[in-house]
Every structure is written in structure tokens, then in C-alpha cells.
Coordinates of C-alpha atoms in Angstrom, one line a residue:
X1 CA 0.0 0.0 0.0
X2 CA 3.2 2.2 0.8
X3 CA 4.3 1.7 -2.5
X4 CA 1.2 2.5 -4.1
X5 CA 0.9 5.8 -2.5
X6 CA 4.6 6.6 -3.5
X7 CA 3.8 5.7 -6.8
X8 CA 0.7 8.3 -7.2
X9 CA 2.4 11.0 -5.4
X10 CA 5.4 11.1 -7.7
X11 CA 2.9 11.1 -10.7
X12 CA 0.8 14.5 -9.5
X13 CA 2.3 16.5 -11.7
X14 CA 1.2 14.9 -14.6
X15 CA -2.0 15.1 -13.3
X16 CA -4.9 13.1 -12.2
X17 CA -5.8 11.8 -16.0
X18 CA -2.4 10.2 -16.1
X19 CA -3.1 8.4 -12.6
X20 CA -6.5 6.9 -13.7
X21 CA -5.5 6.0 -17.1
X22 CA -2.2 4.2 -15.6
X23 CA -4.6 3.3 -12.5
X24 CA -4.1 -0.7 -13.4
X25 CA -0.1 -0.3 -14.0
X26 CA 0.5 1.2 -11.1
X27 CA -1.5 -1.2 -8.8
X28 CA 0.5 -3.9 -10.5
X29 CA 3.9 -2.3 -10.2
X30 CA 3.4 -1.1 -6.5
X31 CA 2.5 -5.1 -5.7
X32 CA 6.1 -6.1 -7.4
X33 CA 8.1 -3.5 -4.9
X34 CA 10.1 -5.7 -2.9
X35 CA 10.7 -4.9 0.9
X36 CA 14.8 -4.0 0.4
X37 CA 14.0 -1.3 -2.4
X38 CA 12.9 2.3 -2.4
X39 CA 10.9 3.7 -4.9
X40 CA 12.6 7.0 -6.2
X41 CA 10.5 8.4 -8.7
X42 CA 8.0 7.6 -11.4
X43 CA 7.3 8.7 -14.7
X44 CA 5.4 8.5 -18.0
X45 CA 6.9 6.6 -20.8
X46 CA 5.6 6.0 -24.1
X47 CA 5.7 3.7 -27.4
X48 CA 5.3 3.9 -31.3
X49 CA 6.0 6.1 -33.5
X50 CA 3.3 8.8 -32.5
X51 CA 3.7 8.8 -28.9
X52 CA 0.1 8.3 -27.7
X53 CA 0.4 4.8 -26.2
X54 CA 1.7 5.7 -22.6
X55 CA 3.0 3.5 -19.9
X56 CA 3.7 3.9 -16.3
X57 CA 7.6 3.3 -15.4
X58 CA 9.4 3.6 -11.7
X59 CA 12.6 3.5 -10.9
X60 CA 13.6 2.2 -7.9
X61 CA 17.3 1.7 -5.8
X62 CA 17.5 -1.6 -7.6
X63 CA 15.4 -2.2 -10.9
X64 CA 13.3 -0.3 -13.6
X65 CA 9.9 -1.2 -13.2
X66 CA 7.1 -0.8 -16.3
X67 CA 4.8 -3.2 -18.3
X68 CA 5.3 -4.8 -21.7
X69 CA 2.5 -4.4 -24.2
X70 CA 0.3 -6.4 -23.0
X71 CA 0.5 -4.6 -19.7
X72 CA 2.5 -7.8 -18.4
X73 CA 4.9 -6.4 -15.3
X74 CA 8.5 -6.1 -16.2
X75 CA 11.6 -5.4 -14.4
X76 CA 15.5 -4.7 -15.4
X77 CA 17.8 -5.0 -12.8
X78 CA 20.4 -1.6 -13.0
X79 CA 23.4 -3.5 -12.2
X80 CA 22.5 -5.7 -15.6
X81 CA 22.2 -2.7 -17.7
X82 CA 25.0 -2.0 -20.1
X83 CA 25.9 0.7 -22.8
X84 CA 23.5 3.2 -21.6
X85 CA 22.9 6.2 -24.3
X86 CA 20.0 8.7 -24.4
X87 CA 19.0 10.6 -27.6
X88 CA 16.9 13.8 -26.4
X89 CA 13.9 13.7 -29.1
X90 CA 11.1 16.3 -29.6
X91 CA 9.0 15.8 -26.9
X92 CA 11.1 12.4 -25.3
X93 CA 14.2 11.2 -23.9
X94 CA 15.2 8.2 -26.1
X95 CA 17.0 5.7 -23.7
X96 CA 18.5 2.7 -25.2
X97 CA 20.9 -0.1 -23.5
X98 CA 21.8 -3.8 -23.6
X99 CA 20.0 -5.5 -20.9
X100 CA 20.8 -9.8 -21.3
X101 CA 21.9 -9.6 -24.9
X102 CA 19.2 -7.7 -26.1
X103 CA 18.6 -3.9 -27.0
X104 CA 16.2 -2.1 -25.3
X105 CA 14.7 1.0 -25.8
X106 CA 12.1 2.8 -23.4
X107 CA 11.1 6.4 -24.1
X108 CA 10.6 9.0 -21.1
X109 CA 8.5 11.8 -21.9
X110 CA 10.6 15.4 -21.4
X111 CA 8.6 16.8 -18.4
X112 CA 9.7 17.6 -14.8
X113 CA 9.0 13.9 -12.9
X114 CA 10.9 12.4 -16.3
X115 CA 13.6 14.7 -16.2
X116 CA 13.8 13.6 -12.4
X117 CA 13.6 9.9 -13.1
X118 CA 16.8 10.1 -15.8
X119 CA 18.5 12.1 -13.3
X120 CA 17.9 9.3 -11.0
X121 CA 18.4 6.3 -13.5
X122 CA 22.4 8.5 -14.5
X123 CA 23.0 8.3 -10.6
X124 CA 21.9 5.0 -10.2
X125 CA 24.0 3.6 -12.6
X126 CA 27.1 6.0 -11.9
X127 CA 27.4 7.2 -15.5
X128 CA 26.4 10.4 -16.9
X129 CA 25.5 10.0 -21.4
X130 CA 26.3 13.0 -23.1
X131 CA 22.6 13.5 -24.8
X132 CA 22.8 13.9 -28.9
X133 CA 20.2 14.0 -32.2
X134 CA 21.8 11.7 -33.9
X135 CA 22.4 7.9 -33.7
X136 CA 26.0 7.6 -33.5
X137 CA 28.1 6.1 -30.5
X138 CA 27.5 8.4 -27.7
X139 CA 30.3 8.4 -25.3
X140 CA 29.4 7.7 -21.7
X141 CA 31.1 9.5 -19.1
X142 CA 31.9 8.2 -15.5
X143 CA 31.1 10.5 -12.4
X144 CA 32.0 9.9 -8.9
X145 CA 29.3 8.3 -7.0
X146 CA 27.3 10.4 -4.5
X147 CA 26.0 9.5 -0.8
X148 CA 22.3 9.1 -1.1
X149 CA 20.0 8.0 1.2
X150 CA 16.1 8.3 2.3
X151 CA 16.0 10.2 5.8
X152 CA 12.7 9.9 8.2
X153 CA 12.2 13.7 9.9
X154 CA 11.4 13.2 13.3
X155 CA 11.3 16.7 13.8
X156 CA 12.3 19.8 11.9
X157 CA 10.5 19.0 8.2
X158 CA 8.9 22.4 8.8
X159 CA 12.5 24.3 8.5
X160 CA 12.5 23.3 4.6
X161 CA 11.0 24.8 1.9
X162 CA 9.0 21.9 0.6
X163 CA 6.3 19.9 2.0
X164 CA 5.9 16.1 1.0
X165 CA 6.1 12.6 2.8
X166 CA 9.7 11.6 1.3
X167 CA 12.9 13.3 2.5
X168 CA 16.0 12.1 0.5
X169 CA 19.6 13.6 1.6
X170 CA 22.3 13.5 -1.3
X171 CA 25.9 14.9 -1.0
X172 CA 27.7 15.3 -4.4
X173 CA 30.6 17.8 -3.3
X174 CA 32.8 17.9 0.1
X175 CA 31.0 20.3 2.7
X176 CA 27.4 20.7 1.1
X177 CA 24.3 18.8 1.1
X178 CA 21.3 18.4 -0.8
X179 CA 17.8 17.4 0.6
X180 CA 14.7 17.1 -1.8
X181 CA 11.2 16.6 -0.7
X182 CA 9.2 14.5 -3.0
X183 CA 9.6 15.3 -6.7
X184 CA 10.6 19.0 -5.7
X185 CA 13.7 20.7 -6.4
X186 CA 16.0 19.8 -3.7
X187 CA 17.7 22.5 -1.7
X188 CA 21.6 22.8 -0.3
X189 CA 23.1 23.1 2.7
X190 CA 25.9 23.7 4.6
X191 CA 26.7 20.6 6.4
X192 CA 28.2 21.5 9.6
X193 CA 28.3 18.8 11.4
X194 CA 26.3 15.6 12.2
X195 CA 25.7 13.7 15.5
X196 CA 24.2 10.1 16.9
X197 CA 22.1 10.2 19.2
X198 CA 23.4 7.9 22.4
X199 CA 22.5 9.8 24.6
X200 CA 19.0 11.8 24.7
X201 CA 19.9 13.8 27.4
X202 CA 23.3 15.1 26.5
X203 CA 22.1 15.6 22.7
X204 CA 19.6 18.0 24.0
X205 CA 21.7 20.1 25.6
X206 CA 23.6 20.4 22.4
X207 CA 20.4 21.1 20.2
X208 CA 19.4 23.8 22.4
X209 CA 22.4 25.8 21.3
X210 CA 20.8 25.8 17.6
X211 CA 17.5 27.0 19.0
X212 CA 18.0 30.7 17.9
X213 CA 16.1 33.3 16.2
X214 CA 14.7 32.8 13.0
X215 CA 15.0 29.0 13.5
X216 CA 11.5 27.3 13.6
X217 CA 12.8 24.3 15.4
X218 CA 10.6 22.5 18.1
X219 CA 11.4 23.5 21.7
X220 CA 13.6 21.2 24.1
X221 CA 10.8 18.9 25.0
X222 CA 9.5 18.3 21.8
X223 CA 13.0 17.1 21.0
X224 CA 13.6 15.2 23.6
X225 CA 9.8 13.3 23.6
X226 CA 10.3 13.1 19.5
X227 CA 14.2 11.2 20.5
X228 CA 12.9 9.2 23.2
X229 CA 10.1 7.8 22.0
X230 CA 12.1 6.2 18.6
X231 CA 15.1 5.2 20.1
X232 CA 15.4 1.5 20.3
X233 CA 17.4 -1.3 19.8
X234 CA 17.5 -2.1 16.2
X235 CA 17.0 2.4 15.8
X236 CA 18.2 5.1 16.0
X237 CA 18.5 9.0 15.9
X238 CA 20.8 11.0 14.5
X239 CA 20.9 15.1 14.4
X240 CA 22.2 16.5 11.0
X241 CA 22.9 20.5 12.0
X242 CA 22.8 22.3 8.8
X243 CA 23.4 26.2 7.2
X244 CA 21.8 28.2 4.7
X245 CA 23.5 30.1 2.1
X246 CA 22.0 33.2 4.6
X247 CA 23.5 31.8 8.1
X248 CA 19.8 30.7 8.7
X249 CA 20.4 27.7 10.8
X250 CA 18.8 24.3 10.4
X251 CA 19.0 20.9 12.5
X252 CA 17.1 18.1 11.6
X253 CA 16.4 15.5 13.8
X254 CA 16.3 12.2 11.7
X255 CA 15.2 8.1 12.1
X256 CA 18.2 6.1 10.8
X257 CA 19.0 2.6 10.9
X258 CA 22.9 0.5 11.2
X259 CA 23.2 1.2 6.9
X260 CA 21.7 4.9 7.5
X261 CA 25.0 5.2 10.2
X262 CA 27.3 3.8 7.6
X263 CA 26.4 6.2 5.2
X264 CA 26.0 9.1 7.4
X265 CA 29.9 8.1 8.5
X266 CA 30.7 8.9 4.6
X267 CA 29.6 12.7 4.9
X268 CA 32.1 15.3 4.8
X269 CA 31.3 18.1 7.0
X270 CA 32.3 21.7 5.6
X271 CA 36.1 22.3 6.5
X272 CA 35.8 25.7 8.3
X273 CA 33.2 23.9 10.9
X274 CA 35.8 21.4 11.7
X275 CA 38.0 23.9 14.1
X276 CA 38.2 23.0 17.7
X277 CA 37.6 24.7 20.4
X278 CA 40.8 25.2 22.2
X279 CA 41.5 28.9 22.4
X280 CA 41.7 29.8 25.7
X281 CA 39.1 32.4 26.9
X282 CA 39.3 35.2 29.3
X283 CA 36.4 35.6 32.1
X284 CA 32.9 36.9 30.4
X285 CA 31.8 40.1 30.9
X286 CA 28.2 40.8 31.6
X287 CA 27.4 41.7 28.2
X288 CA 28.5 38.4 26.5
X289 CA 27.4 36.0 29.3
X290 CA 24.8 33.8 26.9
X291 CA 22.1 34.4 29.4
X292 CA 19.1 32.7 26.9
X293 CA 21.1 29.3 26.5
X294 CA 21.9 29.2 29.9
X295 CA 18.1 30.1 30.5
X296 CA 17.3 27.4 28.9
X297 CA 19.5 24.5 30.5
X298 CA 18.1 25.3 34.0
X299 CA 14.8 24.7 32.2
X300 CA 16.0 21.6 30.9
X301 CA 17.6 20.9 34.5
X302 CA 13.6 21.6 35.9
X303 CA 12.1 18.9 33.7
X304 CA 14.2 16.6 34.9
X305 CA 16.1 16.6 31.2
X306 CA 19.7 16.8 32.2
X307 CA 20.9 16.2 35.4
X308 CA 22.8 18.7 37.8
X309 CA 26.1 17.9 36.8
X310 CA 25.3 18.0 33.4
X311 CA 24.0 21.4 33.8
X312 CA 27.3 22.2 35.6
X313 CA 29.4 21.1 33.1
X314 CA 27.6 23.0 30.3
X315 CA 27.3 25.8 32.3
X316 CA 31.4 26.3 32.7
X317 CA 31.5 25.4 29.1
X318 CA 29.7 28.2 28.1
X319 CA 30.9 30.8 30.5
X320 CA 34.5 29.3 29.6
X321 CA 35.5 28.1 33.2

């Protein structure tokens, strides 16, 4: 049922004619998703010469998945696909490649959700086809693979720009990320840093510093409730603390499983966030004592969130004692 909502969701902008002509297709291809792939977009492909027989195709972190002509499912695996070209047409993207011995040729109508499934389908299969009009050899470029993963917002969704039900997190250069909602445009970041969640208590603490003005992040308890309540033993939470090209600043509280770690592990935070702190600083005066963050530990101290001698410790950290 999961994949048959993410199926129709990715198809809205074609509009709703598309999803009740396809309606059959798509029940049929959301039945085939299997439980270790993710669906990462669909699209409207067509056949013959004129263009007007259209089919539903999905690609997914494993296969292609469509229908034959007589609407029978079919699948090709990516890592079976070889000597992938596509010839940009009038109105199409002509993709051809050898898939067990035998040419194949599927045609992707040129709108946003087919541009976005190419996009995908390049990344996928690590190569990037330098598009032509004719029919010659195309030569077929390699690129180096990105980090991409699905992310589960626990909280902070409302800090992007987008609203949907699937968050995916790329990072295609050193220092930056790029999270996409749904079949939107995805939006970069400055990754500052990223941190596990072990302990709920002591990340708090930390996320409070990034509660500031013109953040629209959830308050301490939120946090903490949202933390608690989906760590577990097979689970658990990570906090991704990211910048806008303005300064804005955004943390996002995210789900993620062991392979979720393993890839988070492969992000490289921006270089001029990676400075210690071991300058040593001279006494505050009463004008830069951080009198809010400090406000709100004692709070968190009240609520029985950190303990005293967590509060303490934060304390002389921040008044750099």
C-alpha cells in the first residue's frame, strides 16, 4: 500500500488523468516493490512512432519497473544494464541499453517527474550519457558516485521549503548537502556537522544551542519526547545540523537505521566547521554572558532533562571556566 501511495504521489504533476488512465499499471507495479528497495520516482513513458500509447515506469534503488505491451509487469535490474545512451527527441528522452543480450529502448516523456527519473536512472548507474540528435556512438562518461540516502524527519521537516512525505539527503561535493522533498527541487546546505544520538539527554543540551532566532525548530521537550520515544534497539536517531546560504540555521532530527549510520559516517562536513575549540578564553563580561542558553538548560535541568552535573558542566562550558 506504501508503494502505491509513493507511486501516485510522484505522478501529481502529470496530473490526475495520467493516474486513472495508468490506475491498473500502477497497482500492478506497487505489488512487485520488494521490501529491500525504495521507490525514487516515477514517470510517463511512451511507445510507437506517434507517442500516444503511454505507460507507467518507476525507478527504484534496484530495478526499472514498467509493463510490456500487454501490460504484463517487467523489471531490469540496473546493475544488468550496459551501454547506456539517451537521444533527447522532440518531446522524449530516447533511452537505449543492452539488458541480457538484447537492445532495449524505453522512451521518457521530457517533463519535470521524467527529467527527475533520468536524473535518478544517470545516478543509479554511476554514468552520466552526453545526450545527442543523432544515432551515433555516444560516449558515456563516468562521475563519482554520490552518498544518497532516504532520511525519516522526526522533527524539523517544517524548516524546509517543501512539504511532501519523502525526504532524501544527497551529498555530491565535500562540505554541502542536498535534501529534496518528494519530486521538488532539492535545496543545499551547509553541512556543519552531524551527530548520533546515544545519549538523549546530552544531545539536548547540544540542540538547544541551535534553537535561535529565526529557527523554527521545536522546543527542548519536543526534542527530547520526538528522541525518546524512537530510540530502540535495532534504531536510531541521528541530528544533521545544517546552514543556509544566509547563516539561517537548520537541524534536523532524523530516524536512521545501522546502513543509515554507515552512510552518514561517509559525509564530509564543511572544513571551516571542523576547528576545535581550544583557544583559551578570558572571564565573560556581563554583556556576552549567553544568558538565553543558559536560561534554557536550567529549564531543561527543571524537567528533569539533564541532570545537575550536566547542567554544571555546560554551564562552565559556556561561561569558559
Amino acid at each position: 500500500m506504501y508503494a502505491l501511495e509513493q507511486i501516485k504521489e510522484y505522478l501529481k504533476p502529470a496530473g490526475w488523468m495520467i493516474a486513472t488512465n495508468l490506475k491498473k499499471e500502477i497497482k500492478l507495479v506497487a505489488e512487485q516493490v520488494t521490501e529491500d528497495e525504495i521507490i525514487e520516482g516515477a514517470a510517463v513513458f511512451t511507445r510507437g512512432l506517434s507517442g500516444f500509447k503511454q505507460y507507467l515506469g518507476v525507478i527504484t534503488t534496484k530495478r526499472i519497473l514498467t509493463t510490456d505491451k500487454q501490460k504484463n509487469f517487467i523489471a531490469y535490474n540496473l546493475d544488468g544494464i550496459h551501454k547506456f545512451t539517451v537521444n533527447k527527441k522532440l518531446t522524449t528522452f530516447e533511452v537505449n541499453f543492452d539488458y541480457n543480450n538484447e537492445v532495449v529502448q524505453i522512451n521518457i516523456i521530457d517533463d519535470g517527474i521524467g527529467k527527475l527519473v533520468l536524473d535518478t536512472l544517470k545516478e543509479r548507474l554511476e554514468i552520466s550519457p552526453v545526450d545527442s540528435n543523432d544515432t551515433d556512438q555516444r560516449k558515456i562518461v563516468r562521475v563519482m558516485k554520490a552518498i544518497k540516502m532516504n532520511i525519516e524527519i522526526l522533527n524539523g521537516k517544517e524548516q524546509l521549503n517543501q512539504n511532501g512525505s519523502g525526504y532524501k539527503l544527497a551529498q555530491n561535493k565535500p562540505g554541502t548537502v542536498e535534501i529534496s522533498v518528494d519530486y521538488h527541487d532539492a535545496e543545499t546546505f551547509k553541512l556543519v556537522k552531524w551527530e548520533r544520538v546515544e545519549n538523549v539527554q546530552k544531545s539536548v543540551s547540544s540542540i538547544v544551542g541551535w534553537t535561535v532566532i529565526g529557527s523554527k525548530f521545536g522546543n527542548a521537550g519536543a526534542i527530547a519526547g520526538a528522541m525518546g520515544a524512537n530510540v530502540g534497539k535495532d534504531k536510531s536517531v541521528a541530528t544533521l545540523f545544517l546552514k543556509r546560504e544566509n547563516g539561517e540555521k537548520v537541524p534536523l532530527v532524523i530516524k536512521c537505521d545501522k546502513k543509515d549510520l554507515e552512510k552518514l559516517s561517509l559525509l564530509i562536513v564543511a572544513e571551516e566547521e571542523e576547528t576545535t575549540h581550544e583557544t583559551v578564553t578570558t572571564p565573560p563580561t556581563t554583556s556576552s554572558i549567553p544568558t538565553d542558553e543558559l536560561i534554557k538548560l536550567k529549564e531543561l535541568m527543571d524537567a528533569g532533562i539533564l541532570t545537575q552535573e550536566e547542567f554544571d558542566a555546560k554551564k562552565k562550558q559556556l561561561l569558559g571556566i
